[in-house]
């Protein structure tokens, strides 16, 4: 066989099939396929709206067709998440980098027979992309933020399209600080390890490789923000793309460039 084990990443109504592991000395290993790659298509058929079992069936059918039709070619397309991270680490002032996290299309929660689950309705979504722009370059940077780093940031959050401010490290509500933050004008969290729901998951993706003194603009899609419900009490409508202007103040307690 090919020598890969498939896995699934599920977030809200989106499911992605990934390469969970690659067997040493297998065909996949010789082809250079890496674990964590996202399966995009197989012989031109999109695999972004199916599960691991569905991809395995498509692969099985492709192998059978190859044997019966004498076609020696099976075409795979993958997305390598590390490419986005590498590009984030080499941003220059004014540069932007974008990655797709979910395709457009049907997101309806269905039963195995294809019928809509009880209490659910037919739903769709537009293409979900994370976009990062470097607004201010750091004066010096030999080390950027990575998973498990304690980072301190200041930020302002706006609804993209309207520009309405809905949050910020120094934002006050009716003259009072946001509960739990006191009068702090900066905010701390551990990159890649924030509790679900505390901050938009898109922050973890967009702040990777960020340096002390750097300022970035993150545009976060609904699937990595507040989804199809939004947060009406804070002025975030359903399916809203959110824009965050974020400055990295310190990294692991050090506010000097590293």
PDB file of C-alpha atoms in Angstrom:
ATOM      1  CA  UNK A   1       0.000   0.000   0.000  1.00  0.00           C
ATOM      2  CA  UNK A   2       0.873   3.646   0.084  1.00  0.00           C
ATOM      3  CA  UNK A   3       1.979   3.496   3.716  1.00  0.00           C
ATOM      4  CA  UNK A   4       0.035   6.388   5.242  1.00  0.00           C
ATOM      5  CA  UNK A   5      -2.359   6.516   8.179  1.00  0.00           C
ATOM      6  CA  UNK A   6      -5.152   9.059   7.843  1.00  0.00           C
ATOM      7  CA  UNK A   7      -6.552  11.164  10.658  1.00  0.00           C
ATOM      8  CA  UNK A   8      -9.204  13.851  11.026  1.00  0.00           C
ATOM      9  CA  UNK A   9      -9.248  17.380  12.388  1.00  0.00           C
ATOM     10  CA  UNK A  10     -12.718  18.614  13.267  1.00  0.00           C
ATOM     11  CA  UNK A  11     -13.675  22.140  14.273  1.00  0.00           C
ATOM     12  CA  UNK A  12     -17.296  23.212  14.480  1.00  0.00           C
ATOM     13  CA  UNK A  13     -18.863  22.070  11.175  1.00  0.00           C
ATOM     14  CA  UNK A  14     -15.559  21.684   9.331  1.00  0.00           C
ATOM     15  CA  UNK A  15     -13.638  18.446   8.907  1.00  0.00           C
ATOM     16  CA  UNK A  16     -10.194  18.063   7.367  1.00  0.00           C
ATOM     17  CA  UNK A  17      -8.429  14.811   6.546  1.00  0.00           C
ATOM     18  CA  UNK A  18      -4.723  14.834   7.413  1.00  0.00           C
ATOM     19  CA  UNK A  19      -1.788  12.479   7.150  1.00  0.00           C
ATOM     20  CA  UNK A  20      -1.498  11.137  10.700  1.00  0.00           C
ATOM     21  CA  UNK A  21       1.646   9.080  10.126  1.00  0.00           C
ATOM     22  CA  UNK A  22       3.873   7.742   7.341  1.00  0.00           C
ATOM     23  CA  UNK A  23       5.344   4.244   7.556  1.00  0.00           C
ATOM     24  CA  UNK A  24       9.147   4.228   7.228  1.00  0.00           C
ATOM     25  CA  UNK A  25      10.496   2.965   3.878  1.00  0.00           C
ATOM     26  CA  UNK A  26       6.978   2.990   2.391  1.00  0.00           C
ATOM     27  CA  UNK A  27       5.994   4.372  -1.000  1.00  0.00           C
ATOM     28  CA  UNK A  28       4.630   7.504   0.715  1.00  0.00           C
ATOM     29  CA  UNK A  29       7.936   7.949   2.547  1.00  0.00           C
ATOM     30  CA  UNK A  30       9.893   7.684  -0.701  1.00  0.00           C
ATOM     31  CA  UNK A  31       7.521  10.223  -2.290  1.00  0.00           C
ATOM     32  CA  UNK A  32       8.278  12.684   0.524  1.00  0.00           C
ATOM     33  CA  UNK A  33       4.754  12.782   1.989  1.00  0.00           C
ATOM     34  CA  UNK A  34       4.860  14.178   5.539  1.00  0.00           C
ATOM     35  CA  UNK A  35       2.654  13.757   8.589  1.00  0.00           C
ATOM     36  CA  UNK A  36       0.295  16.712   9.294  1.00  0.00           C
ATOM     37  CA  UNK A  37      -0.198  17.408   5.564  1.00  0.00           C
ATOM     38  CA  UNK A  38      -3.833  18.111   4.675  1.00  0.00           C
ATOM     39  CA  UNK A  39      -5.450  15.990   1.952  1.00  0.00           C
ATOM     40  CA  UNK A  40      -6.874  18.362  -0.708  1.00  0.00           C
ATOM     41  CA  UNK A  41      -7.768  16.180  -3.701  1.00  0.00           C
ATOM     42  CA  UNK A  42      -7.290  12.796  -5.310  1.00  0.00           C
ATOM     43  CA  UNK A  43      -7.251  12.511  -9.102  1.00  0.00           C
ATOM     44  CA  UNK A  44      -8.934  15.883  -9.351  1.00  0.00           C
ATOM     45  CA  UNK A  45     -11.722  15.041  -6.885  1.00  0.00           C
ATOM     46  CA  UNK A  46     -11.854  17.283  -3.828  1.00  0.00           C
ATOM     47  CA  UNK A  47     -11.411  15.507  -0.487  1.00  0.00           C
ATOM     48  CA  UNK A  48     -12.108  18.610   1.595  1.00  0.00           C
ATOM     49  CA  UNK A  49     -15.748  17.685   2.259  1.00  0.00           C
ATOM     50  CA  UNK A  50     -15.257  14.074   3.311  1.00  0.00           C
ATOM     51  CA  UNK A  51     -13.798  12.107   6.212  1.00  0.00           C
ATOM     52  CA  UNK A  52     -10.838   9.730   6.474  1.00  0.00           C
ATOM     53  CA  UNK A  53     -12.997   6.753   5.508  1.00  0.00           C
ATOM     54  CA  UNK A  54     -14.195   8.594   2.414  1.00  0.00           C
ATOM     55  CA  UNK A  55     -10.621   9.409   1.359  1.00  0.00           C
ATOM     56  CA  UNK A  56      -9.633   5.758   1.899  1.00  0.00           C
ATOM     57  CA  UNK A  57     -12.496   4.661  -0.388  1.00  0.00           C
ATOM     58  CA  UNK A  58     -11.490   7.171  -3.064  1.00  0.00           C
ATOM     59  CA  UNK A  59      -7.929   5.887  -2.869  1.00  0.00           C
ATOM     60  CA  UNK A  60      -9.080   2.263  -3.110  1.00  0.00           C
ATOM     61  CA  UNK A  61     -11.171   3.089  -6.187  1.00  0.00           C
ATOM     62  CA  UNK A  62      -8.240   4.925  -7.775  1.00  0.00           C
ATOM     63  CA  UNK A  63      -5.978   1.914  -7.281  1.00  0.00           C
ATOM     64  CA  UNK A  64      -8.602  -0.414  -8.812  1.00  0.00           C
ATOM     65  CA  UNK A  65      -9.101   1.864 -11.815  1.00  0.00           C
ATOM     66  CA  UNK A  66      -5.352   2.046 -12.253  1.00  0.00           C
ATOM     67  CA  UNK A  67      -5.191  -1.751 -12.440  1.00  0.00           C
ATOM     68  CA  UNK A  68      -8.134  -2.223 -14.809  1.00  0.00           C
ATOM     69  CA  UNK A  69      -7.486   0.717 -17.138  1.00  0.00           C
ATOM     70  CA  UNK A  70      -3.711   0.443 -17.238  1.00  0.00           C
ATOM     71  CA  UNK A  71      -3.304   4.062 -16.066  1.00  0.00           C
ATOM     72  CA  UNK A  72      -0.136   4.272 -13.994  1.00  0.00           C
ATOM     73  CA  UNK A  73      -0.886   7.720 -12.562  1.00  0.00           C
ATOM     74  CA  UNK A  74      -2.637   8.594  -9.290  1.00  0.00           C
ATOM     75  CA  UNK A  75      -2.537  12.313  -8.522  1.00  0.00           C
ATOM     76  CA  UNK A  76      -2.571  13.519  -4.917  1.00  0.00           C
ATOM     77  CA  UNK A  77      -2.775  17.119  -3.759  1.00  0.00           C
ATOM     78  CA  UNK A  78      -1.840  18.084  -0.214  1.00  0.00           C
ATOM     79  CA  UNK A  79      -1.557  21.320   1.725  1.00  0.00           C
ATOM     80  CA  UNK A  80       1.504  21.648   3.970  1.00  0.00           C
ATOM     81  CA  UNK A  81       0.649  23.790   7.046  1.00  0.00           C
ATOM     82  CA  UNK A  82       4.336  24.429   7.752  1.00  0.00           C
ATOM     83  CA  UNK A  83       4.620  26.560   4.585  1.00  0.00           C
ATOM     84  CA  UNK A  84       2.289  29.186   6.085  1.00  0.00           C
ATOM     85  CA  UNK A  85       4.333  29.246   9.286  1.00  0.00           C
ATOM     86  CA  UNK A  86       7.580  29.608   7.378  1.00  0.00           C
ATOM     87  CA  UNK A  87       6.163  32.558   5.442  1.00  0.00           C
ATOM     88  CA  UNK A  88       4.978  34.175   8.690  1.00  0.00           C
ATOM     89  CA  UNK A  89       8.510  33.962  10.061  1.00  0.00           C
ATOM     90  CA  UNK A  90       9.944  35.847   7.076  1.00  0.00           C
ATOM     91  CA  UNK A  91       7.379  38.655   6.744  1.00  0.00           C
ATOM     92  CA  UNK A  92       8.570  42.132   5.811  1.00  0.00           C
ATOM     93  CA  UNK A  93       6.779  45.387   6.597  1.00  0.00           C
ATOM     94  CA  UNK A  94       3.751  45.717   4.338  1.00  0.00           C
ATOM     95  CA  UNK A  95       3.835  42.057   3.261  1.00  0.00           C
ATOM     96  CA  UNK A  96       0.796  39.797   3.618  1.00  0.00           C
ATOM     97  CA  UNK A  97       0.373  36.029   3.675  1.00  0.00           C
ATOM     98  CA  UNK A  98      -2.890  34.107   3.398  1.00  0.00           C
ATOM     99  CA  UNK A  99      -3.892  30.487   3.881  1.00  0.00           C
ATOM    100  CA  UNK A 100      -7.160  28.652   3.409  1.00  0.00           C
ATOM    101  CA  UNK A 101      -8.448  26.846   6.494  1.00  0.00           C
ATOM    102  CA  UNK A 102     -11.765  25.600   5.076  1.00  0.00           C
ATOM    103  CA  UNK A 103     -13.351  25.554   1.594  1.00  0.00           C
ATOM    104  CA  UNK A 104     -16.632  27.145   0.616  1.00  0.00           C
ATOM    105  CA  UNK A 105     -19.706  24.969   0.339  1.00  0.00           C
ATOM    106  CA  UNK A 106     -22.224  22.982   2.335  1.00  0.00           C
ATOM    107  CA  UNK A 107     -21.655  22.784   6.115  1.00  0.00           C
ATOM    108  CA  UNK A 108     -24.974  21.157   7.009  1.00  0.00           C
ATOM    109  CA  UNK A 109     -24.788  18.648   9.852  1.00  0.00           C
ATOM    110  CA  UNK A 110     -26.192  15.447   8.377  1.00  0.00           C
ATOM    111  CA  UNK A 111     -26.898  11.844   9.303  1.00  0.00           C
ATOM    112  CA  UNK A 112     -25.031   8.991   7.604  1.00  0.00           C
ATOM    113  CA  UNK A 113     -27.828   8.635   5.035  1.00  0.00           C
ATOM    114  CA  UNK A 114     -27.386  12.276   4.022  1.00  0.00           C
ATOM    115  CA  UNK A 115     -30.525  13.598   5.721  1.00  0.00           C
ATOM    116  CA  UNK A 116     -30.312  16.750   7.829  1.00  0.00           C
ATOM    117  CA  UNK A 117     -29.882  16.080  11.537  1.00  0.00           C
ATOM    118  CA  UNK A 118     -32.881  16.749  13.754  1.00  0.00           C
ATOM    119  CA  UNK A 119     -33.002  20.340  14.917  1.00  0.00           C
ATOM    120  CA  UNK A 120     -30.492  21.457  12.258  1.00  0.00           C
ATOM    121  CA  UNK A 121     -30.983  23.367   9.036  1.00  0.00           C
ATOM    122  CA  UNK A 122     -29.167  23.499   5.705  1.00  0.00           C
ATOM    123  CA  UNK A 123     -26.137  25.790   6.019  1.00  0.00           C
ATOM    124  CA  UNK A 124     -23.332  26.950   3.739  1.00  0.00           C
ATOM    125  CA  UNK A 125     -20.191  28.998   4.183  1.00  0.00           C
ATOM    126  CA  UNK A 126     -17.895  31.080   2.018  1.00  0.00           C
ATOM    127  CA  UNK A 127     -14.211  30.214   1.694  1.00  0.00           C
ATOM    128  CA  UNK A 128     -12.479  30.589   5.052  1.00  0.00           C
ATOM    129  CA  UNK A 129      -9.033  32.192   4.920  1.00  0.00           C
ATOM    130  CA  UNK A 130      -6.627  33.593   7.513  1.00  0.00           C
ATOM    131  CA  UNK A 131      -4.718  36.654   6.342  1.00  0.00           C
ATOM    132  CA  UNK A 132      -1.729  38.202   8.140  1.00  0.00           C
ATOM    133  CA  UNK A 133      -0.085  41.536   7.279  1.00  0.00           C
ATOM    134  CA  UNK A 134       2.966  42.986   8.974  1.00  0.00           C
ATOM    135  CA  UNK A 135       2.130  46.612   9.823  1.00  0.00           C
ATOM    136  CA  UNK A 136       5.327  47.440  11.740  1.00  0.00           C
ATOM    137  CA  UNK A 137       8.531  45.414  11.495  1.00  0.00           C
ATOM    138  CA  UNK A 138      10.521  44.646  14.659  1.00  0.00           C
ATOM    139  CA  UNK A 139      13.793  46.547  15.120  1.00  0.00           C
ATOM    140  CA  UNK A 140      15.588  43.253  15.639  1.00  0.00           C
ATOM    141  CA  UNK A 141      14.488  39.635  15.685  1.00  0.00           C
ATOM    142  CA  UNK A 142      16.488  36.451  16.125  1.00  0.00           C
ATOM    143  CA  UNK A 143      13.625  34.523  17.695  1.00  0.00           C
ATOM    144  CA  UNK A 144       9.896  34.652  16.986  1.00  0.00           C
ATOM    145  CA  UNK A 145       7.021  33.369  19.106  1.00  0.00           C
ATOM    146  CA  UNK A 146       6.254  29.667  18.910  1.00  0.00           C
ATOM    147  CA  UNK A 147       3.942  27.167  20.589  1.00  0.00           C
ATOM    148  CA  UNK A 148       4.173  27.182  24.442  1.00  0.00           C
ATOM    149  CA  UNK A 149       5.636  30.710  24.588  1.00  0.00           C
ATOM    150  CA  UNK A 150       4.083  33.166  27.046  1.00  0.00           C
ATOM    151  CA  UNK A 151       3.282  36.246  25.017  1.00  0.00           C
ATOM    152  CA  UNK A 152       2.088  39.698  26.060  1.00  0.00           C
ATOM    153  CA  UNK A 153       0.113  41.682  23.511  1.00  0.00           C
ATOM    154  CA  UNK A 154      -1.874  44.853  23.024  1.00  0.00           C
ATOM    155  CA  UNK A 155      -4.607  44.764  20.423  1.00  0.00           C
ATOM    156  CA  UNK A 156      -7.747  46.259  18.919  1.00  0.00           C
ATOM    157  CA  UNK A 157     -10.467  44.111  17.324  1.00  0.00           C
ATOM    158  CA  UNK A 158     -12.793  45.367  14.604  1.00  0.00           C
ATOM    159  CA  UNK A 159     -15.527  43.814  12.484  1.00  0.00           C
ATOM    160  CA  UNK A 160     -14.111  43.698   8.971  1.00  0.00           C
ATOM    161  CA  UNK A 161     -16.179  45.675   6.525  1.00  0.00           C
ATOM    162  CA  UNK A 162     -17.760  48.021   9.057  1.00  0.00           C
ATOM    163  CA  UNK A 163     -14.672  48.874  11.126  1.00  0.00           C
ATOM    164  CA  UNK A 164     -16.715  48.711  14.328  1.00  0.00           C
ATOM    165  CA  UNK A 165     -14.504  48.179  17.376  1.00  0.00           C
ATOM    166  CA  UNK A 166     -15.812  45.309  19.504  1.00  0.00           C
ATOM    167  CA  UNK A 167     -12.801  44.508  21.683  1.00  0.00           C
ATOM    168  CA  UNK A 168      -9.303  45.578  22.634  1.00  0.00           C
ATOM    169  CA  UNK A 169      -6.748  45.204  25.397  1.00  0.00           C
ATOM    170  CA  UNK A 170      -7.464  48.783  26.543  1.00  0.00           C
ATOM    171  CA  UNK A 171     -11.157  48.903  25.585  1.00  0.00           C
ATOM    172  CA  UNK A 172     -13.618  49.752  28.344  1.00  0.00           C
ATOM    173  CA  UNK A 173     -17.319  48.971  28.588  1.00  0.00           C
ATOM    174  CA  UNK A 174     -19.388  51.856  29.952  1.00  0.00           C
ATOM    175  CA  UNK A 175     -16.189  53.306  31.393  1.00  0.00           C
ATOM    176  CA  UNK A 176     -15.241  50.109  33.218  1.00  0.00           C
ATOM    177  CA  UNK A 177     -12.570  47.564  32.382  1.00  0.00           C
ATOM    178  CA  UNK A 178     -13.565  44.210  30.942  1.00  0.00           C
ATOM    179  CA  UNK A 179     -14.266  41.727  33.780  1.00  0.00           C
ATOM    180  CA  UNK A 180     -11.210  39.636  34.630  1.00  0.00           C
ATOM    181  CA  UNK A 181      -8.713  42.083  33.128  1.00  0.00           C
ATOM    182  CA  UNK A 182      -8.733  44.829  35.742  1.00  0.00           C
ATOM    183  CA  UNK A 183      -7.212  47.991  34.328  1.00  0.00           C
ATOM    184  CA  UNK A 184      -4.497  46.206  32.333  1.00  0.00           C
ATOM    185  CA  UNK A 185      -3.801  47.555  28.852  1.00  0.00           C
ATOM    186  CA  UNK A 186      -2.020  44.389  27.743  1.00  0.00           C
ATOM    187  CA  UNK A 187      -3.006  40.743  27.792  1.00  0.00           C
ATOM    188  CA  UNK A 188      -1.034  37.533  28.409  1.00  0.00           C
ATOM    189  CA  UNK A 189      -1.613  34.044  27.048  1.00  0.00           C
ATOM    190  CA  UNK A 190       0.336  30.937  26.027  1.00  0.00           C
ATOM    191  CA  UNK A 191       0.562  30.603  22.255  1.00  0.00           C
ATOM    192  CA  UNK A 192      -1.119  27.445  21.002  1.00  0.00           C
ATOM    193  CA  UNK A 193      -2.429  26.503  24.449  1.00  0.00           C
ATOM    194  CA  UNK A 194      -5.219  28.986  25.114  1.00  0.00           C
ATOM    195  CA  UNK A 195      -8.431  27.567  26.596  1.00  0.00           C
ATOM    196  CA  UNK A 196     -11.158  27.074  23.986  1.00  0.00           C
ATOM    197  CA  UNK A 197     -13.383  30.129  23.760  1.00  0.00           C
ATOM    198  CA  UNK A 198     -11.028  32.467  25.616  1.00  0.00           C
ATOM    199  CA  UNK A 199      -9.665  34.070  22.449  1.00  0.00           C
ATOM    200  CA  UNK A 200     -10.282  33.396  18.741  1.00  0.00           C
ATOM    201  CA  UNK A 201      -8.378  30.237  17.658  1.00  0.00           C
ATOM    202  CA  UNK A 202      -7.146  32.237  14.669  1.00  0.00           C
ATOM    203  CA  UNK A 203      -4.766  34.080  16.989  1.00  0.00           C
ATOM    204  CA  UNK A 204      -2.650  30.950  17.388  1.00  0.00           C
ATOM    205  CA  UNK A 205      -2.266  30.669  13.623  1.00  0.00           C
ATOM    206  CA  UNK A 206      -1.641  34.360  12.934  1.00  0.00           C
ATOM    207  CA  UNK A 207       0.834  35.193  15.699  1.00  0.00           C
ATOM    208  CA  UNK A 208       3.242  32.338  15.038  1.00  0.00           C
ATOM    209  CA  UNK A 209       6.768  33.681  14.467  1.00  0.00           C
ATOM    210  CA  UNK A 210       5.865  37.151  15.756  1.00  0.00           C
ATOM    211  CA  UNK A 211       8.686  39.204  17.302  1.00  0.00           C
ATOM    212  CA  UNK A 212       8.845  41.683  20.163  1.00  0.00           C
ATOM    213  CA  UNK A 213       8.022  45.136  18.794  1.00  0.00           C
ATOM    214  CA  UNK A 214       6.258  43.749  15.732  1.00  0.00           C
ATOM    215  CA  UNK A 215       2.721  44.768  14.840  1.00  0.00           C
ATOM    216  CA  UNK A 216       0.489  42.585  12.671  1.00  0.00           C
ATOM    217  CA  UNK A 217      -3.006  42.771  11.242  1.00  0.00           C
ATOM    218  CA  UNK A 218      -4.868  39.464  11.400  1.00  0.00           C
ATOM    219  CA  UNK A 219      -8.063  38.890   9.427  1.00  0.00           C
ATOM    220  CA  UNK A 220      -9.773  35.890  11.022  1.00  0.00           C
ATOM    221  CA  UNK A 221     -12.597  33.984   9.293  1.00  0.00           C
ATOM    222  CA  UNK A 222     -15.762  32.993  11.186  1.00  0.00           C
ATOM    223  CA  UNK A 223     -14.703  29.354  11.501  1.00  0.00           C
ATOM    224  CA  UNK A 224     -11.694  30.469  13.598  1.00  0.00           C
ATOM    225  CA  UNK A 225     -13.567  33.283  15.333  1.00  0.00           C
ATOM    226  CA  UNK A 226     -17.184  33.254  16.546  1.00  0.00           C
ATOM    227  CA  UNK A 227     -18.832  31.170  13.841  1.00  0.00           C
ATOM    228  CA  UNK A 228     -22.379  31.327  12.572  1.00  0.00           C
ATOM    229  CA  UNK A 229     -23.778  32.697  15.850  1.00  0.00           C
ATOM    230  CA  UNK A 230     -21.416  35.623  16.419  1.00  0.00           C
ATOM    231  CA  UNK A 231     -21.557  37.554  19.690  1.00  0.00           C
ATOM    232  CA  UNK A 232     -24.444  40.011  19.275  1.00  0.00           C
ATOM    233  CA  UNK A 233     -23.990  41.564  22.730  1.00  0.00           C
ATOM    234  CA  UNK A 234     -20.491  42.668  21.669  1.00  0.00           C
ATOM    235  CA  UNK A 235     -21.499  43.790  18.200  1.00  0.00           C
ATOM    236  CA  UNK A 236     -20.147  40.728  16.349  1.00  0.00           C
ATOM    237  CA  UNK A 237     -22.726  39.551  13.779  1.00  0.00           C
ATOM    238  CA  UNK A 238     -23.061  35.933  12.596  1.00  0.00           C
ATOM    239  CA  UNK A 239     -20.426  34.733  10.106  1.00  0.00           C
ATOM    240  CA  UNK A 240     -18.292  37.831  10.660  1.00  0.00           C
ATOM    241  CA  UNK A 241     -14.691  38.139   9.520  1.00  0.00           C
ATOM    242  CA  UNK A 242     -12.744  39.909  12.261  1.00  0.00           C
ATOM    243  CA  UNK A 243      -9.720  42.195  11.991  1.00  0.00           C
ATOM    244  CA  UNK A 244      -7.204  42.365  14.837  1.00  0.00           C
ATOM    245  CA  UNK A 245      -4.301  44.821  14.962  1.00  0.00           C
ATOM    246  CA  UNK A 246      -1.882  43.199  17.413  1.00  0.00           C
ATOM    247  CA  UNK A 247       1.460  44.333  18.884  1.00  0.00           C
ATOM    248  CA  UNK A 248       3.788  41.890  20.641  1.00  0.00           C
ATOM    249  CA  UNK A 249       4.917  43.605  23.843  1.00  0.00           C
ATOM    250  CA  UNK A 250       6.942  40.822  25.463  1.00  0.00           C
ATOM    251  CA  UNK A 251       7.964  37.221  24.890  1.00  0.00           C
ATOM    252  CA  UNK A 252       8.399  34.933  27.896  1.00  0.00           C
ATOM    253  CA  UNK A 253       8.603  37.980  30.170  1.00  0.00           C
ATOM    254  CA  UNK A 254      11.236  39.823  28.133  1.00  0.00           C
ATOM    255  CA  UNK A 255      10.210  43.081  26.461  1.00  0.00           C
ATOM    256  CA  UNK A 256      13.574  43.641  24.766  1.00  0.00           C
ATOM    257  CA  UNK A 257      14.055  42.456  21.148  1.00  0.00           C
ATOM    258  CA  UNK A 258      15.351  38.898  20.994  1.00  0.00           C
TER     259      UNK A 258
END
